[in-house]
Coordinates of C-alpha atoms in Angstrom, one line a residue:
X1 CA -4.8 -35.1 -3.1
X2 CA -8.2 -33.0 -2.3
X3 CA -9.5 -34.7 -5.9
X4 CA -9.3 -38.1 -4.4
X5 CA -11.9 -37.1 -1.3
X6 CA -13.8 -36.8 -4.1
X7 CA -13.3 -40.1 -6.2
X8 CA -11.3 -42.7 -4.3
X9 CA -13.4 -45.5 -2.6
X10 CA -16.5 -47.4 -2.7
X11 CA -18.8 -44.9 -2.1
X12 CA -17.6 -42.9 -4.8
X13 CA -18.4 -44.9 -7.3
X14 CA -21.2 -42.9 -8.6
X15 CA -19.2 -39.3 -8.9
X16 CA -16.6 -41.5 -10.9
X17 CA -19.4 -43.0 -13.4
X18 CA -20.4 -39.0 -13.6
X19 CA -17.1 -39.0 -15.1
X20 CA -16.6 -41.5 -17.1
X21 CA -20.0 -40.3 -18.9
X22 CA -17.5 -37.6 -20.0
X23 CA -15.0 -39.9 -21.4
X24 CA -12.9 -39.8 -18.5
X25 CA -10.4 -43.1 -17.9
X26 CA -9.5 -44.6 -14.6
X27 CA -6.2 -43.7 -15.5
X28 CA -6.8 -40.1 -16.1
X29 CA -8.9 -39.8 -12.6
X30 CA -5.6 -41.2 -10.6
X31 CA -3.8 -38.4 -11.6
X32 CA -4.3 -34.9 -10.1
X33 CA -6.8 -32.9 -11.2
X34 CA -6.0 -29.5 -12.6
X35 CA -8.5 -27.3 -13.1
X36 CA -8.3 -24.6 -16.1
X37 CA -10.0 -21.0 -15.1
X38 CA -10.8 -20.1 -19.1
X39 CA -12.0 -16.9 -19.5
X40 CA -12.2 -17.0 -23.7
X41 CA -15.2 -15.5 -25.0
X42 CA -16.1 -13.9 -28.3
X43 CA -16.6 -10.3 -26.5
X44 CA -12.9 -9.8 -25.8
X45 CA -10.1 -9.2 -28.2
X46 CA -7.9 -10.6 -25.6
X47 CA -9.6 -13.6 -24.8
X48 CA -10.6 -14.4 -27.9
X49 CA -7.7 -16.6 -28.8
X50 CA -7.8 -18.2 -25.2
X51 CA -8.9 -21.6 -26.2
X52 CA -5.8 -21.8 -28.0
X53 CA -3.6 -20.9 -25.2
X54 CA -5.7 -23.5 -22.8
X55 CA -5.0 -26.2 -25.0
X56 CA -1.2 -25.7 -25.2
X57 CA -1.6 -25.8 -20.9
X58 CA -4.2 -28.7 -21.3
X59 CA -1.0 -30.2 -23.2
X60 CA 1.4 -29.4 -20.5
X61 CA -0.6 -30.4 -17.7
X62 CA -1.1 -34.0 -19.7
X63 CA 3.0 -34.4 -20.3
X64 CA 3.6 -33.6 -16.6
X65 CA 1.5 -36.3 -15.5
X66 CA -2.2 -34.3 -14.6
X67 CA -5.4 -34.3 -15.9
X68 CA -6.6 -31.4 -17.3
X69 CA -10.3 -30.2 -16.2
X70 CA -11.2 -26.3 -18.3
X71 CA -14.3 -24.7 -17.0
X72 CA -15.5 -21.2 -18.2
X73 CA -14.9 -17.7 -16.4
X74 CA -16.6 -14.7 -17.6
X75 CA -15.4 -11.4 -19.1
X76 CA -16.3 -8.1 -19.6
X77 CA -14.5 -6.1 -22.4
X78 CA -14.0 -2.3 -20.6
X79 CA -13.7 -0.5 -24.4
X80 CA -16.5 -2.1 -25.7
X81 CA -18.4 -1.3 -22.0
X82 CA -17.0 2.0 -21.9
X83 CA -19.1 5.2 -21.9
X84 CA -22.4 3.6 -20.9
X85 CA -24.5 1.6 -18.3
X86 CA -22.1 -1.4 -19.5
X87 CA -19.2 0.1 -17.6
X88 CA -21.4 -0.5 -14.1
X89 CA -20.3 -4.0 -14.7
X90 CA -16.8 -4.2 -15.2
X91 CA -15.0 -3.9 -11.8
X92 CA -18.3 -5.5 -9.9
X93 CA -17.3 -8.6 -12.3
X94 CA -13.9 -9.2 -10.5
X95 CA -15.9 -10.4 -7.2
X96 CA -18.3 -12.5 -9.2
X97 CA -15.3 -13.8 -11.4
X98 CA -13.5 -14.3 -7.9
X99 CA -16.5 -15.9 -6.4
X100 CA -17.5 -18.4 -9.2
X101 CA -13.6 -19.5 -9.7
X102 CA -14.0 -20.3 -5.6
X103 CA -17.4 -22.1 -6.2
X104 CA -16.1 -24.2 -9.0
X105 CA -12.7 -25.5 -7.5
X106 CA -14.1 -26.5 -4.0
X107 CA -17.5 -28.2 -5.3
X108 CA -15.1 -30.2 -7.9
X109 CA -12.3 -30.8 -5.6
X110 CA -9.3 -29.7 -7.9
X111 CA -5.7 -30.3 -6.9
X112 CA -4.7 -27.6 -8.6
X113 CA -5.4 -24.5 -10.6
X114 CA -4.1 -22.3 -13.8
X115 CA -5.7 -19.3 -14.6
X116 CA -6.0 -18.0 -17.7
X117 CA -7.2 -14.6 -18.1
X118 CA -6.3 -11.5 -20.0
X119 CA -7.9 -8.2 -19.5
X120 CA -8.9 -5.9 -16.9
X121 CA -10.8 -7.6 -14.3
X122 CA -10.5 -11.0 -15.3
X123 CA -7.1 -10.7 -14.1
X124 CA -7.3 -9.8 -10.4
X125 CA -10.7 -11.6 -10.1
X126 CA -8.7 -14.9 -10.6
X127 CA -5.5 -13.5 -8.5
X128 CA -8.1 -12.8 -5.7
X129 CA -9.3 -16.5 -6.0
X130 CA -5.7 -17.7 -6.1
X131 CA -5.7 -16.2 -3.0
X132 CA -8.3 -17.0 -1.1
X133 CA -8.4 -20.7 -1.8
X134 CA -4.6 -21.2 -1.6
X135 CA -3.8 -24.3 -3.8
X136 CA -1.3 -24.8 -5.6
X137 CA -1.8 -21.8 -8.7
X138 CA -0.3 -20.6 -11.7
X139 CA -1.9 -17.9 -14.2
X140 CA -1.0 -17.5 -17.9
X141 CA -1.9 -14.6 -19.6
X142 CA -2.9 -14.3 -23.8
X143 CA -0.6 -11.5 -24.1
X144 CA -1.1 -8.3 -25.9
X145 CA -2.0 -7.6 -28.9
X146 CA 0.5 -5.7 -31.2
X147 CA 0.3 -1.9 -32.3
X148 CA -1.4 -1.3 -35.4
X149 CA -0.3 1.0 -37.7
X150 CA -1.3 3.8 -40.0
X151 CA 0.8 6.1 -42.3
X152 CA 3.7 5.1 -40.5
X153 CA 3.3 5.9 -37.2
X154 CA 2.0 3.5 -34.3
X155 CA -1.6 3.5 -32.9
X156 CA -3.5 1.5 -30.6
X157 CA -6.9 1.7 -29.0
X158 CA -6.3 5.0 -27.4
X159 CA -5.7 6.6 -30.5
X160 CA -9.1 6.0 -31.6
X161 CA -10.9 7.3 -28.2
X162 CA -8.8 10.4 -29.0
X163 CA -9.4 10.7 -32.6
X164 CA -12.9 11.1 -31.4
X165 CA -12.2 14.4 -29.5
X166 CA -10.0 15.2 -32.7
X167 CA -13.1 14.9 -34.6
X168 CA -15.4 17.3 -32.5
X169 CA -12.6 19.8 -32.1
X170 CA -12.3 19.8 -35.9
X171 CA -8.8 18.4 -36.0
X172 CA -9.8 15.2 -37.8
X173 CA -12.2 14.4 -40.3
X174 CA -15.0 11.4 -39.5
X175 CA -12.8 9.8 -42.7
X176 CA -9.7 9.7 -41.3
X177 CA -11.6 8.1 -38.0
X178 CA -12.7 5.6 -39.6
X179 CA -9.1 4.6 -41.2
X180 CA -8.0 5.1 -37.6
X181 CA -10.8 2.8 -36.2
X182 CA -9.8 0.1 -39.2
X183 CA -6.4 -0.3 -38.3
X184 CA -5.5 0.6 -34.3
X185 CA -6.0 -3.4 -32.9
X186 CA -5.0 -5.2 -35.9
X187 CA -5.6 -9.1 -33.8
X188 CA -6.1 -10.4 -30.9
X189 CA -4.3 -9.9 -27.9
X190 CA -5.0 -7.2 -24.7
X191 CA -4.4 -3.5 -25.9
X192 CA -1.4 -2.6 -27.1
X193 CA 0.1 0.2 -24.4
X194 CA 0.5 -0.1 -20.4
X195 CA -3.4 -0.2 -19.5
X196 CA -4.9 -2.2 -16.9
X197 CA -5.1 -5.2 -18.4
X198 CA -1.3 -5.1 -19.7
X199 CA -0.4 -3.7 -16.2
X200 CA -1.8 -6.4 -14.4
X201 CA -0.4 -9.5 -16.8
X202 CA 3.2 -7.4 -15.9
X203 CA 1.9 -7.4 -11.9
X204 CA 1.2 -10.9 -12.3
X205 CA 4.5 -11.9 -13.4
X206 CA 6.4 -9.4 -10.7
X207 CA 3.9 -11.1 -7.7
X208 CA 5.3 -14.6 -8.5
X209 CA 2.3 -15.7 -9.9
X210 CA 2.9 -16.1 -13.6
X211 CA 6.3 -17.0 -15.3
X212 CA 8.6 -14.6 -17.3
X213 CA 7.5 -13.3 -19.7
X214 CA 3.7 -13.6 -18.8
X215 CA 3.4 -10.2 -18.4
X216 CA 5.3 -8.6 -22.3
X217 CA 5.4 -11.7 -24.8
X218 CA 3.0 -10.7 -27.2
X219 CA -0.6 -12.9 -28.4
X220 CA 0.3 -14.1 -31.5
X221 CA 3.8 -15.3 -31.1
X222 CA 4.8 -18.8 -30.4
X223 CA 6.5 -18.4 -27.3
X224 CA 3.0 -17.4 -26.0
X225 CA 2.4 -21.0 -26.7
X226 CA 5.4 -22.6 -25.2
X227 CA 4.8 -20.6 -22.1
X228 CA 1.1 -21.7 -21.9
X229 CA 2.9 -25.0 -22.3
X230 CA 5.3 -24.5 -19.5
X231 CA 2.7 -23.1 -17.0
X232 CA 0.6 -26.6 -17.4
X233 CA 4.1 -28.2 -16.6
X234 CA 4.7 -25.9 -13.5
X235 CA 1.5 -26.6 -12.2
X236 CA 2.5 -29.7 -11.3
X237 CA 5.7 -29.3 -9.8
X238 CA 3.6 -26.7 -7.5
X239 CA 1.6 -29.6 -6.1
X240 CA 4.6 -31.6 -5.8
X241 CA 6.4 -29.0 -4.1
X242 CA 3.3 -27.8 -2.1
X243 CA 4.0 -24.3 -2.9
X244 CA 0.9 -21.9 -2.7
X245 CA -0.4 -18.7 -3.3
X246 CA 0.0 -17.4 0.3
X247 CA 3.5 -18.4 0.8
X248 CA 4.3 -16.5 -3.3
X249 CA 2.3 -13.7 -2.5
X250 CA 3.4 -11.9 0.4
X251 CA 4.0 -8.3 1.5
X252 CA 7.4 -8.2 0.2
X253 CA 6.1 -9.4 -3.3
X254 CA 3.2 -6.9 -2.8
X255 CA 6.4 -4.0 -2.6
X256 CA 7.8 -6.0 -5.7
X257 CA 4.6 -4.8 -7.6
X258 CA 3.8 -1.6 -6.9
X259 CA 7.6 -1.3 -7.4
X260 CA 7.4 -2.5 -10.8
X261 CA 4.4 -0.4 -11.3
X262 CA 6.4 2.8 -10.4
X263 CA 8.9 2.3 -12.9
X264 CA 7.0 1.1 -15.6
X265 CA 4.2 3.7 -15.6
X266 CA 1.1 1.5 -14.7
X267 CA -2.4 2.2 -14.8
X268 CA -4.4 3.6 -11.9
X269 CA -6.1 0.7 -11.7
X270 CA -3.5 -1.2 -9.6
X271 CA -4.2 1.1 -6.8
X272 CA -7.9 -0.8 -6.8
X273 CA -6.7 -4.5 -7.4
X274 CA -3.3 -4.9 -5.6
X275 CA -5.1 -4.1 -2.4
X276 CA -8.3 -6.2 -3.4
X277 CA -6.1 -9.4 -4.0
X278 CA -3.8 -8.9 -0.8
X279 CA -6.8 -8.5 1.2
X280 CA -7.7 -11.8 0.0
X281 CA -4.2 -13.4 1.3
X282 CA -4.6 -11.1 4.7
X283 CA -2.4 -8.2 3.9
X284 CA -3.7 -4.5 4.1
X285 CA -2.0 -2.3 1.7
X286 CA -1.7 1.6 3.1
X287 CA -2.2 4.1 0.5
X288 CA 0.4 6.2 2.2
X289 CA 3.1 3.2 1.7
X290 CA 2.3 3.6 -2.5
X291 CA 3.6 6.9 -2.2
X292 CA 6.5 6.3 -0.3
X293 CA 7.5 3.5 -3.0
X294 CA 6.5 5.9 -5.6
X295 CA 9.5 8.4 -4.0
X296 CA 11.9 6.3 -3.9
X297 CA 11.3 4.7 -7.5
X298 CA 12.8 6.0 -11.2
X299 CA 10.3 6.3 -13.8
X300 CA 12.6 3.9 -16.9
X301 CA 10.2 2.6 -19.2
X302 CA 7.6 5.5 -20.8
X303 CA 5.0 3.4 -22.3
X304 CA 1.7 4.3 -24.4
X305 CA 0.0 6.2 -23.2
X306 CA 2.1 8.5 -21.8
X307 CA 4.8 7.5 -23.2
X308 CA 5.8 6.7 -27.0
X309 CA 6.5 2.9 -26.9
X310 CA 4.3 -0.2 -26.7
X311 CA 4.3 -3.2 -24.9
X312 CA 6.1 -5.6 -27.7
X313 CA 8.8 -2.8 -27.5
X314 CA 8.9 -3.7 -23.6
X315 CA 8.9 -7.4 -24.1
X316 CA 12.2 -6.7 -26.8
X317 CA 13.6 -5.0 -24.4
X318 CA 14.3 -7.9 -22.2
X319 CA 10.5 -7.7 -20.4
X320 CA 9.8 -7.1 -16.7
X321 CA 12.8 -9.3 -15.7
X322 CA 14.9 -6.7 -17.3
X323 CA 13.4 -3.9 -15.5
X324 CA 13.3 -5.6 -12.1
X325 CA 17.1 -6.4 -13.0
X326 CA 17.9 -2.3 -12.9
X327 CA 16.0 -2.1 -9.8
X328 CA 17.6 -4.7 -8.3
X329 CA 20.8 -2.8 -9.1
X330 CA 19.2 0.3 -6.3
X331 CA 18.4 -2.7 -3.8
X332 CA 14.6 -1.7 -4.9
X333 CA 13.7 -5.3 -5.1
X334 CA 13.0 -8.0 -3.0
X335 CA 14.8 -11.0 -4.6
X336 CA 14.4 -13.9 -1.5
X337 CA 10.4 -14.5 -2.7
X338 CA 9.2 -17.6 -3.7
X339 CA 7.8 -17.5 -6.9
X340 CA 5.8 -19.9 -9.4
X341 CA 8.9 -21.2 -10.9
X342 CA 10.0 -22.8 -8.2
X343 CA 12.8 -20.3 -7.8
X344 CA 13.2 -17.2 -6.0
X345 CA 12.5 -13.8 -7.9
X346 CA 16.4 -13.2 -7.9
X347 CA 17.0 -16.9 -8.9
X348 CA 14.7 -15.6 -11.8
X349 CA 16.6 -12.1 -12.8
X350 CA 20.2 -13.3 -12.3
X351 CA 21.1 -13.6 -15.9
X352 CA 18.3 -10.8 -17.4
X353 CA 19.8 -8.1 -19.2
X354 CA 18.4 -4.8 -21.0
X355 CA 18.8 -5.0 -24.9
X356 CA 17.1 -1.9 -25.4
X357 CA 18.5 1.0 -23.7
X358 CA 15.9 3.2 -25.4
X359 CA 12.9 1.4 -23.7
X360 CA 14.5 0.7 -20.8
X361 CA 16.6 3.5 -19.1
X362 CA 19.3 3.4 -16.6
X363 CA 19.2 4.6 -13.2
X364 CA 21.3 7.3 -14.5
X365 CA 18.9 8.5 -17.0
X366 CA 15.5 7.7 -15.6
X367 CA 12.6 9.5 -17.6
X368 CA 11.2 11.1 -14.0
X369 CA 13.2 10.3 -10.5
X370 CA 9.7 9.2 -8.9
X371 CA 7.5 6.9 -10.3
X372 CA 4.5 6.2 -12.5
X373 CA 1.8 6.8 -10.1
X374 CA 1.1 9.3 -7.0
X375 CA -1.5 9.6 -4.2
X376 CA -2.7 12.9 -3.4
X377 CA -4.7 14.1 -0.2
X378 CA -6.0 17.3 1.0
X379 CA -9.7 18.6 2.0
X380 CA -11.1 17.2 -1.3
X381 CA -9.4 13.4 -1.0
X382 CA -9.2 12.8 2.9
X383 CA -8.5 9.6 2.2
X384 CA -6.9 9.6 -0.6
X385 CA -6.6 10.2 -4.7
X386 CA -4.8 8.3 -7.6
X387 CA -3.2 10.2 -10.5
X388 CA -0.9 8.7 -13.4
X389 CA 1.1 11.2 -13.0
X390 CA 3.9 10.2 -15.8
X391 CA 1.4 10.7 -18.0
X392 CA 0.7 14.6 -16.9
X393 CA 2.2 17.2 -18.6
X394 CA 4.6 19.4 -16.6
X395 CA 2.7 22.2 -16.9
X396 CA -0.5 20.4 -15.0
X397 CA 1.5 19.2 -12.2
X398 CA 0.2 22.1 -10.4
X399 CA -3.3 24.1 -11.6
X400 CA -5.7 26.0 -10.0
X401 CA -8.9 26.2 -11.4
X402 CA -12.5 26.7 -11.5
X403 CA -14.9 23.5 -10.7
X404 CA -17.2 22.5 -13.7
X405 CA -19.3 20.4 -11.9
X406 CA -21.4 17.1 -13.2
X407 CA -23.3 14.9 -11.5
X408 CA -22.5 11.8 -14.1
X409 CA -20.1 11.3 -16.9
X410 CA -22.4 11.5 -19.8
X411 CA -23.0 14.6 -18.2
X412 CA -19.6 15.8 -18.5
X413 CA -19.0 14.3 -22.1
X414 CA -21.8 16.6 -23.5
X415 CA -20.1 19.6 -22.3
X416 CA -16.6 18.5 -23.7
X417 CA -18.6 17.7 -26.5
X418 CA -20.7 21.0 -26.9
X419 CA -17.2 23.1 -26.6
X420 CA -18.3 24.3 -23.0
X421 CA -15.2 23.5 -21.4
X422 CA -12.0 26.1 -21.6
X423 CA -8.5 26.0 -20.6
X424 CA -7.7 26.5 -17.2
X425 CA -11.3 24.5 -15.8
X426 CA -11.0 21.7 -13.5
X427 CA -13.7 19.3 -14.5
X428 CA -15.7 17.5 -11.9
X429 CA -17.5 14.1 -12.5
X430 CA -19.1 12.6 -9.5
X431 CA -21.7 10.0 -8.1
X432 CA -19.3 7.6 -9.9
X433 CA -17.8 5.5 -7.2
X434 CA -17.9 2.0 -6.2
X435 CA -21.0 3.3 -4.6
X436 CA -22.7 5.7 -6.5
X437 CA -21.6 4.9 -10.1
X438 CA -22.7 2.1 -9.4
X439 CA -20.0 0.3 -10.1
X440 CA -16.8 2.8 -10.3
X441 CA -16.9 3.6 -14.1
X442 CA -13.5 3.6 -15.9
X443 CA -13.6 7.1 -18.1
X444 CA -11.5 7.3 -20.7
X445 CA -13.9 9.0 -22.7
X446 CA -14.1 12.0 -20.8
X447 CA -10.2 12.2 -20.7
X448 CA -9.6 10.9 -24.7
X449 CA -11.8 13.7 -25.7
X450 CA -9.9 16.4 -23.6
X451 CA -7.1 14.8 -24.7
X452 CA -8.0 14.5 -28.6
X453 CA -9.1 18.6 -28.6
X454 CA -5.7 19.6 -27.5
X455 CA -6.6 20.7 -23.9
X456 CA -5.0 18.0 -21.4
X457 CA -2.2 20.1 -20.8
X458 CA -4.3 23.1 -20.1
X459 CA -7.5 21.0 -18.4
X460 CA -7.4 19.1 -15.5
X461 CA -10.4 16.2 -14.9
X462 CA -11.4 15.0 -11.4
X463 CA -13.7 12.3 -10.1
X464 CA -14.7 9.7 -7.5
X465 CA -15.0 7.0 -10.4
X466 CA -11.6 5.8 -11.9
X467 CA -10.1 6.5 -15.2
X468 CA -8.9 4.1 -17.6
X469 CA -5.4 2.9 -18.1
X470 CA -5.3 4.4 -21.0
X471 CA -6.0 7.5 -20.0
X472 CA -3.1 10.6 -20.1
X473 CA -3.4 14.3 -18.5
X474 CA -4.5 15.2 -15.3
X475 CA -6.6 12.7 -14.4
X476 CA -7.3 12.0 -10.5
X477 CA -9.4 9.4 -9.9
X478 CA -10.2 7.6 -6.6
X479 CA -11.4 10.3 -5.1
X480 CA -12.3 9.4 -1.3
X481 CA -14.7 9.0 0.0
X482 CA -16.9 8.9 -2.9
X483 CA -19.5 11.9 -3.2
X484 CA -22.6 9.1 -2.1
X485 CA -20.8 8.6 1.2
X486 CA -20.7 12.2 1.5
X487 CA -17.5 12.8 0.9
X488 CA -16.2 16.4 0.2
X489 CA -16.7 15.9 -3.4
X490 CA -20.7 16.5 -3.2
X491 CA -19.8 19.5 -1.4
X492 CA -18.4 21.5 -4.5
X493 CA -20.3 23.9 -6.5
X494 CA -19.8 25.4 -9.8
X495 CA -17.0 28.6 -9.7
X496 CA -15.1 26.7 -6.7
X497 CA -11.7 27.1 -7.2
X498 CA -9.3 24.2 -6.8
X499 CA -6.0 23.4 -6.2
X500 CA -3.8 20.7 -7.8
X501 CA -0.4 19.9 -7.0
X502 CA 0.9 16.7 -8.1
X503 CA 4.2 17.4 -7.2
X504 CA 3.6 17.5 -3.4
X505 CA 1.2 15.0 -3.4
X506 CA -1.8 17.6 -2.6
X507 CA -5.8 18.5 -4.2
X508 CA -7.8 21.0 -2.4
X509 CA -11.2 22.4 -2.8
X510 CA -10.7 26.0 -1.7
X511 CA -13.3 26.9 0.4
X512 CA -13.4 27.8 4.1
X513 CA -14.4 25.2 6.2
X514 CA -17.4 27.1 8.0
X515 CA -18.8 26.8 4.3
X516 CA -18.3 23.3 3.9
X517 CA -19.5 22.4 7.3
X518 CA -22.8 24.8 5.9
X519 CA -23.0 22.4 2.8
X520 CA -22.5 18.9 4.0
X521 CA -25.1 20.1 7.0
X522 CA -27.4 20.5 3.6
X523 CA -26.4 17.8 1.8
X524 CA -28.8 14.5 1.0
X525 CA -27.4 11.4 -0.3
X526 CA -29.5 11.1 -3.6
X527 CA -31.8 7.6 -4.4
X528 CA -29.5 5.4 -5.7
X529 CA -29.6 4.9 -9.8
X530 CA -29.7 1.3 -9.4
X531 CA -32.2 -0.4 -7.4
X532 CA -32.5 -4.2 -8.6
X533 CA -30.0 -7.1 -9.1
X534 CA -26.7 -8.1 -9.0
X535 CA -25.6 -3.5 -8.9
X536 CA -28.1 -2.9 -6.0
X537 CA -26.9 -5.8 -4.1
X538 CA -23.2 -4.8 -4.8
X539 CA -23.9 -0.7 -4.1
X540 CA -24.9 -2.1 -0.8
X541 CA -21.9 -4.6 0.0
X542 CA -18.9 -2.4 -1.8
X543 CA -16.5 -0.7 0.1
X544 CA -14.6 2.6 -1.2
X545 CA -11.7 3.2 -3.7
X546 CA -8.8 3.7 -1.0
X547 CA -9.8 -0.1 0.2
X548 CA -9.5 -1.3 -2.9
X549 CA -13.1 -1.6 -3.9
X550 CA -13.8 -4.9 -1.9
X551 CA -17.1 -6.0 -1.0
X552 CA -17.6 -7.0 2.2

């Protein structure tokens, strides 16, 4: 056991009476040591319910015969960072989440890990530490929250982003907000639709990493607990087994995802933190491969926001086992992985079953034939562009349009705002990248607003930032290389007409190449916004969308 190069022997003696300062028994430090990644704060709806979940894992670690050791992981919550400088910090968290999570385990010498995490980041900074140090892991999510609701209908925290627009469009009054904003998250839990964070519990769970259910069973029920029970429990039989992160997550589990993604309508987002975490277990994920997986994928569950069902409606369904079960059915999925059961992923769906045909269609009756999420190309993304494109309207899977161009996002939220943007535009936001942002803003307020004044089916939105996962219309985000590398994207000027076409995989600015040579001959990369601490070191270090965001 690593913990024992850290207590056993003479010499020792003093890092044991360290311990035992802490109440620590002899008995306690001959057991493994399990470290507990707890990322509860009082910032987070979905974490703040997390010291409840680590002490039903403290519990199982204790009955399987570890000790238990919880240190603290930070978070930052992307709605409540969302539309200011705040949002520079959210994805640049994963690699300091990542990085801590690695300074903690090998200064303590920990056997073995769980994670807990539940939102956006959080999640794949800890799947990127599982990865990187290799020992026996498990993670256990909080679960999401539960849809609120209001005159009988559903809402969540999308709702509220777009009852904003629905205000400035005149559609809603600032009353009828504020009953909105009272009731959309009624507890704790991570949103209630197929966001990031929710996207990446259900990623979790399809990688190997987290047990059934990790990924649907909702925050407040108590087989949440149980669960966090059973993942202290595994834990051990990890170490036992010496089974670890690199042998579960491999490029076949890494199809399993982005094939779960497809069918389930993920966020964006996955197309930054699936490559970030196999880069950390030495697997390069091709943009190009997405797409083909994409082809070859039905769309079966239609989940908020593009769809009209939420996640506990997912989890009643028969959860992610269920859809991987239909899959399985196409030979879509690979079933000979290892996994943090113990079992192999189709050791793990053999008896799952769909008990709601309505959330879960057949491969007869998919809700698209491809799935969730497509990457484009073209003179405008040469290497690449993400778009949730089962959350576009058919009539945006192709548009051509002129460019409304804006050099920041509160930029472009002004002119939503102020009524300056029309049906038929093609909205530009750029200088938002890993790069440029800094920091890769999410946007969802830029799209909620479209969204809430009726135009995402007539307006398409680009950028070299990301959009949320609970964003809906045509959103293309990713767009590489970002406009502060100088990629095509700095080259566009207002009136440029451009050319969207989801369908085969296409966005083009429409200009002759002679011109564009002309302009990016002209261009000059602009100071950046941030020059001081942790953003300026991490503008310097990051590496674009289509890599995953990773910092080198």
């Amino acid at each position: 056991m690593k913990s024992q190069n850290v207590l056993q022997g003479m010499e020792r003696a003093p890092h044991r009476s360290l311990f035992k300062a802490m109440g620590y028994t002899d008995e306690e430090l001959s057991r493994p040591l399990i470290g507990i990644a707890n990322s509860a704060n009082e910032i987070i709806p979905g974490h703040i319910h997390l010291d409840t979940i680590v002490e039903a894992v403290k519990a199982g670690v204790r009955i399987a015969g570890g000790t238990p050791i919880e240190f603290g992981v930070i978070g930052v919550c992307d709605g409540i960072a969302m539309g200011h400088e705040g949002m520079r910090y959210s994805l640049a968290s994963r690699e300091l989440i990542a990085d801590s999570i690695e300074s903690m385990v090998l200064a303590h010498g920990f056997d073995g890990i769980v994670l807990v995490p539940n939102c956006d980041k959080i999640i794949p900074g800890m799947l990127m530490a599982a990865g990187r140090l290799n020992l026996p892991s498990i993670v256990i999510s909080g679960g999401p929250m539960l849809a609120g609701r209001l005159n009988g209908e559903r809402v969540d925290l999308n709702s509220v982003f777009e009852g904003v627009g629905a205000v400035s469009a005149g559609k809603m009054s600032e009353t009828g907000l504020k009953e909105l904003e009272d009731t959309a998250c009624p507890g704790c839990g991570s949103c209630a639709g197929m966001f990031t964070a929710n996207t990446m519990n259900c990623m979790t769970e399809v990688l190997g990493m987290g047990l059934p259910g990790n990924g649907t069973i909702p925050a407040v029920e108590a087989a949440r607990i149980r669960l966090a029970k059973a993942a202290g429990m595994k834990v051990m039989d990890l170490i036992k087994a010496d089974i670890r992160p690199q042998e579960i997550m491999t490029e076949k589990a890494f199809a399993n995802a982005f094939t779960i993604d497809m069918a389930i309508g993920g966020s964006t987002n996955t197309a930054l933190h699936l490559p970030a975490i196999a880069n950390e277990v030495g697997i390069k994920i091709d943009l190009n491969w997405v797409n083909e997986i994409c082809q070859k994928t039905p769309h079966l569950a239609y989940l908020r926001p593009g769809g009209i069902h939420n996640i506990q409606d997912l989890d009643e369904a028969g959860g992610i086992s269920a859809v991987m079960a239909v899959l399985r059915e196409k030979g879509l999925i690979h079933t000979s992985e290892k996994t943090v059961t113990g079992k192999t992923v189709g050791e793990n769906i053999a008896t799952a079953k769909v008990k709601r045909s309505d959330v879960i269609r057949s491969l007869a009756d998919p809700y698209h034939q491809e799935g969730g999420l497509a990457v484009l190309w073209g003179n405008l993304a040469p290497d690449g562009s993400v778009v949730k494109q089962a959350a576009v309207a058919p009539e945006m899977m192709q548009h051509q349009g002129p460019a409304r161009v804006f050099d920041s996002e509160e930029d472009a939220i002004k002119a939503i705002w102020g009524g300056k943007i029309v049906a038929g535009d093609v909205v530009v936001i750029r200088y938002e990248g890993p790069k440029g942002g800094p920091g890769m803003r999410e946007m969802l307020g830029p799209t909620s607003s479209i969204a809430g004044m009726g135009l995402d089916k007539e307006v398409a939105l680009l950028t070299d930032g990301r959009f949320s996962g609970a964003s809906r219309g045509a959103s293309i985000g990713h767009i590489s290389p970002e406009a502060m590398e100088g990629g095509p994207i700095a080259f566009i000027k207002e009136g440029d007409q451009i050319k969207i076409d989801i369908s085969n995989k296409r966005i083009d600015l429409l200009v002759d190449e002679a011109e564009l040579a002309k302009r990016r001959a002209e261009w000059r990369q602009p100071e950046p916004r941030v020059k001081t601490g942790y953003l300026s070191r991490y503008s310097r270090m990051v590496t674009s969308a289509n890599t995953g965001a990773v910092v080198k």
